[in-house]
GROMACS .gro file of C-alpha atoms in nm:
model
  202
    1MET     CA    1   2.849   0.770 -10.679
    2LYS     CA    2   3.001   0.446 -10.548
    3LEU     CA    3   2.875   0.222 -10.268
    4LEU     CA    4   3.079  -0.051 -10.103
    5HIS     CA    5   2.868  -0.329  -9.946
    6ILE     CA    6   3.042  -0.550  -9.691
    7ASP     CA    7   2.892  -0.860  -9.524
    8SER     CA    8   3.067  -1.059  -9.252
    9SER     CA    9   2.813  -1.303  -9.107
   10VAL     CA   10   2.892  -1.675  -9.142
   11LEU     CA   11   2.520  -1.766  -9.144
   12GLY     CA   12   2.448  -1.706  -9.513
   13PRO     CA   13   2.074  -1.668  -9.586
   14HIS     CA   14   1.992  -1.717  -9.216
   15SER     CA   15   2.179  -1.401  -9.121
   16VAL     CA   16   1.986  -1.103  -8.989
   17SER     CA   17   2.268  -0.857  -9.053
   18ARG     CA   18   2.282  -0.969  -9.417
   19GLN     CA   19   1.908  -0.915  -9.460
   20VAL     CA   20   1.928  -0.566  -9.316
   21SER     CA   21   2.243  -0.459  -9.501
   22ALA     CA   22   2.088  -0.578  -9.828
   23ALA     CA   23   1.771  -0.378  -9.753
   24ALA     CA   24   1.980  -0.068  -9.686
   25VAL     CA   25   2.167  -0.107 -10.015
   26GLU     CA   26   1.842  -0.163 -10.204
   27ARG     CA   27   1.692   0.152 -10.052
   28LEU     CA   28   1.991   0.358 -10.165
   29ARG     CA   29   2.000   0.191 -10.506
   30GLN     CA   30   1.634   0.276 -10.566
   31ALA     CA   31   1.697   0.635 -10.467
   32ASN     CA   32   1.992   0.671 -10.704
   33GLN     CA   33   1.974   0.470 -11.025
   34ARG     CA   34   2.332   0.565 -11.110
   35LEU     CA   35   2.471   0.421 -10.788
   36VAL     CA   36   2.755   0.175 -10.855
   37VAL     CA   37   2.758  -0.106 -10.597
   38ASN     CA   38   3.065  -0.316 -10.519
   39TYR     CA   39   3.004  -0.617 -10.294
   40ARG     CA   40   3.252  -0.805 -10.077
   41ASP     CA   41   3.151  -1.111  -9.872
   42LEU     CA   42   3.411  -1.159  -9.600
   43SER     CA   43   3.272  -1.499  -9.504
   44GLN     CA   44   3.279  -1.646  -9.853
   45THR     CA   45   3.613  -1.487  -9.939
   46PRO     CA   46   3.790  -1.418  -9.611
   47LEU     CA   47   4.101  -1.207  -9.582
   48ALA     CA   48   4.405  -1.346  -9.407
   49HIS     CA   49   4.482  -1.200  -9.067
   50LEU     CA   50   4.788  -0.981  -9.046
   51SER     CA   51   5.120  -1.144  -8.966
   52GLY     CA   52   5.473  -1.027  -8.902
   53LEU     CA   53   5.546  -1.072  -9.272
   54HIS     CA   54   5.265  -0.833  -9.361
   55LEU     CA   55   5.391  -0.571  -9.119
   56ALA     CA   56   5.749  -0.606  -9.236
   57ALA     CA   57   5.640  -0.544  -9.595
   58SER     CA   58   5.437  -0.240  -9.488
   59GLN     CA   59   5.752  -0.097  -9.334
   60GLY     CA   60   5.956  -0.132  -9.653
   61ALA     CA   61   6.090  -0.488  -9.651
   62ALA     CA   62   6.064  -0.693  -9.971
   63PRO     CA   63   5.738  -0.892  -9.947
   64ASP     CA   64   5.787  -1.256  -9.861
   65PRO     CA   65   5.659  -1.473 -10.151
   66SER     CA   66   5.412  -1.644  -9.915
   67VAL     CA   67   5.220  -1.320  -9.855
   68ARG     CA   68   5.277  -1.136 -10.183
   69ASP     CA   69   4.934  -1.222 -10.327
   70ASP     CA   70   4.761  -1.140 -10.000
   71ILE     CA   71   4.933  -0.802  -9.979
   72ALA     CA   72   4.800  -0.726 -10.328
   73THR     CA   73   4.451  -0.829 -10.212
   74GLY     CA   74   4.485  -0.601  -9.911
   75GLN     CA   75   4.575  -0.311 -10.138
   76ALA     CA   76   4.266  -0.384 -10.350
   77VAL     CA   77   4.051  -0.383 -10.035
   78LEU     CA   78   4.195  -0.047  -9.930
   79ASP     CA   79   4.141   0.095 -10.278
   80GLU     CA   80   3.776  -0.020 -10.273
   81PHE     CA   81   3.721   0.156  -9.945
   82LEU     CA   82   3.895   0.476 -10.051
   83ALA     CA   83   3.692   0.490 -10.374
   84ALA     CA   84   3.355   0.448 -10.200
   85ASP     CA   85   3.127   0.740 -10.121
   86ILE     CA   86   2.899   0.519  -9.911
   87VAL     CA   87   2.992   0.208  -9.713
   88VAL     CA   88   2.721  -0.034  -9.592
   89ILE     CA   89   2.835  -0.306  -9.351
   90GLY     CA   90   2.655  -0.608  -9.211
   91ALA     CA   91   2.805  -0.672  -8.867
   92PRO     CA   92   2.667  -0.939  -8.633
   93MET     CA   93   2.783  -0.965  -8.274
   94TYR     CA   94   2.995  -1.275  -8.209
   95ASN     CA   95   3.102  -1.324  -7.848
   96PHE     CA   96   3.037  -0.958  -7.764
   97THR     CA   97   3.226  -0.805  -8.058
   98ILE     CA   98   3.273  -0.813  -8.435
   99PRO     CA   99   3.344  -1.131  -8.638
  100SER     CA  100   3.713  -1.198  -8.691
  101GLN     CA  101   3.648  -1.177  -9.066
  102LEU     CA  102   3.541  -0.816  -9.025
  103LYS     CA  103   3.842  -0.741  -8.804
  104ALA     CA  104   4.070  -0.869  -9.081
  105TRP     CA  105   3.903  -0.624  -9.321
  106ILE     CA  106   3.936  -0.335  -9.075
  107ASP     CA  107   4.307  -0.414  -9.043
  108ARG     CA  108   4.339  -0.354  -9.419
  109ILE     CA  109   4.164  -0.016  -9.420
  110LEU     CA  110   4.319   0.142  -9.110
  111VAL     CA  111   4.642   0.245  -9.280
  112ALA     CA  112   4.858   0.534  -9.171
  113GLY     CA  113   4.891   0.792  -9.445
  114LYS     CA  114   4.580   0.663  -9.623
  115THR     CA  115   4.287   0.675  -9.382
  116PHE     CA  116   4.454   0.851  -9.089
  117LYS     CA  117   4.774   1.032  -9.003
  118TYR     CA  118   4.958   1.145  -8.694
  119GLY     CA  119   5.059   1.507  -8.650
  120ALA     CA  120   5.160   1.755  -8.384
  121GLY     CA  121   4.799   1.779  -8.272
  122GLY     CA  122   4.749   1.404  -8.254
  123VAL     CA  123   4.568   1.173  -8.493
  124GLU     CA  124   4.374   1.309  -8.791
  125GLY     CA  125   4.117   1.099  -8.977
  126LEU     CA  126   4.138   1.116  -9.356
  127ALA     CA  127   3.817   0.932  -9.450
  128GLY     CA  128   3.560   1.171  -9.309
  129ASN     CA  129   3.403   1.234  -9.648
  130LYS     CA  130   3.227   0.895  -9.644
  131ARG     CA  131   2.881   0.793  -9.531
  132VAL     CA  132   2.898   0.472  -9.326
  133ILE     CA  133   2.586   0.268  -9.247
  134ILE     CA  134   2.617  -0.042  -9.029
  135ALA     CA  135   2.350  -0.308  -8.986
  136ILE     CA  136   2.418  -0.476  -8.652
  137SER     CA  137   2.250  -0.782  -8.502
  138ARG     CA  138   2.281  -0.892  -8.141
  139GLY     CA  139   2.137  -1.199  -7.974
  140GLY     CA  140   2.049  -1.015  -7.654
  141TYR     CA  141   2.012  -0.662  -7.525
  142TYR     CA  142   2.319  -0.449  -7.457
  143GLY     CA  143   2.184  -0.098  -7.405
  144ALA     CA  144   2.337   0.135  -7.150
  145ASP     CA  145   2.061   0.051  -6.902
  146THR     CA  146   2.097  -0.328  -6.927
  147PRO     CA  147   2.302  -0.571  -6.717
  148MET     CA  148   2.498  -0.668  -7.032
  149ALA     CA  149   2.603  -0.314  -7.123
  150ALA     CA  150   2.965  -0.368  -7.019
  151LEU     CA  151   2.998  -0.650  -7.274
  152GLU     CA  152   2.890  -0.440  -7.573
  153HIS     CA  153   3.201  -0.426  -7.792
  154LEU     CA  154   3.032  -0.429  -8.134
  155GLU     CA  155   2.872  -0.088  -8.186
  156THR     CA  156   3.115   0.083  -7.951
  157TYR     CA  157   3.416  -0.064  -8.131
  158LEU     CA  158   3.289   0.022  -8.478
  159ARG     CA  159   3.196   0.374  -8.373
  160GLY     CA  160   3.549   0.416  -8.239
  161VAL     CA  161   3.715   0.267  -8.548
  162PHE     CA  162   3.533   0.488  -8.796
  163GLY     CA  163   3.563   0.792  -8.573
  164PHE     CA  164   3.939   0.734  -8.568
  165ILE     CA  165   3.955   0.767  -8.947
  166GLY     CA  166   3.732   1.073  -8.951
  167VAL     CA  167   3.376   0.939  -8.988
  168ARG     CA  168   3.196   1.114  -8.705
  169ASN     CA  169   2.834   1.028  -8.776
  170VAL     CA  170   2.814   0.653  -8.831
  171GLU     CA  171   2.456   0.536  -8.889
  172PHE     CA  172   2.361   0.215  -8.706
  173ILE     CA  173   2.059  -0.001  -8.783
  174PRO     CA  174   2.023  -0.239  -8.487
  175ALA     CA  175   1.836  -0.568  -8.458
  176ASP     CA  176   1.855  -0.663  -8.091
  177GLY     CA  177   1.732  -0.965  -7.897
  178ILE     CA  178   1.719  -1.199  -8.194
  179GLN     CA  179   1.808  -1.502  -7.981
  180VAL     CA  180   1.571  -1.419  -7.696
  181GLY     CA  181   1.275  -1.585  -7.867
  182PRO     CA  182   1.083  -1.602  -8.196
  183GLU     CA  183   0.865  -1.302  -8.118
  184HIS     CA  184   1.165  -1.091  -8.019
  185ARG     CA  185   1.348  -1.194  -8.337
  186GLU     CA  186   1.050  -1.116  -8.560
  187LYS     CA  187   1.002  -0.775  -8.401
  188ALA     CA  188   1.373  -0.692  -8.419
  189VAL     CA  189   1.407  -0.791  -8.783
  190ALA     CA  190   1.091  -0.608  -8.886
  191GLY     CA  191   1.205  -0.292  -8.709
  192ALA     CA  192   1.551  -0.304  -8.861
  193LEU     CA  193   1.417  -0.365  -9.212
  194GLN     CA  194   1.180  -0.075  -9.173
  195ALA     CA  195   1.465   0.148  -9.059
  196ALA     CA  196   1.672   0.038  -9.360
  197GLY     CA  197   1.383   0.117  -9.592
  198ASN     CA  198   1.349   0.462  -9.439
  199LEU     CA  199   1.714   0.562  -9.473
  200ASN     CA  200   1.777   0.914  -9.589
  201ALA     CA  201   1.871   0.882  -9.955
  202ALA     CA  202   2.098   1.187  -9.952
   0.00000   0.00000   0.00000
């Protein structure tokens, strides 16, 4: 069984989402000694954002030399995702949504004919055989009953993205209110780490 671990926070060891994603991976690794883990740090090794040259190449044009290596990297990223049985993602909220580094990665895995396809009945996701676990951290509170609910574009976006490619039951481990104050942060981190440690191993 293969697990792909993705981190996107720019905060390094100070990142809450990194702590929680690592705890989730460790829980699954302990439960399955034969688990093969592949790690990609999108902050340390960021992917380029898509350009017109990328899109032209994807539609059959000869790749421009300036993006040839990056297109190969994008293919490797897609192959990693397709090969994974489990995907664990650390996703902090930056300005109400995902980090741009994570968006660049998503742009490499949402590929027509690979992770979704269009047919007479509409779109069909092709990656529904994966388990996706996402550790999210948010500085405030964005629940449906809060004044900030309309600005929540992290969990809602990721749920939509993975649903689009066929993953219907995305598992979220939230750490909320980490910028509200030290006590809120401590409680949020402890709760998220406990949830990661209690993940279903199956």
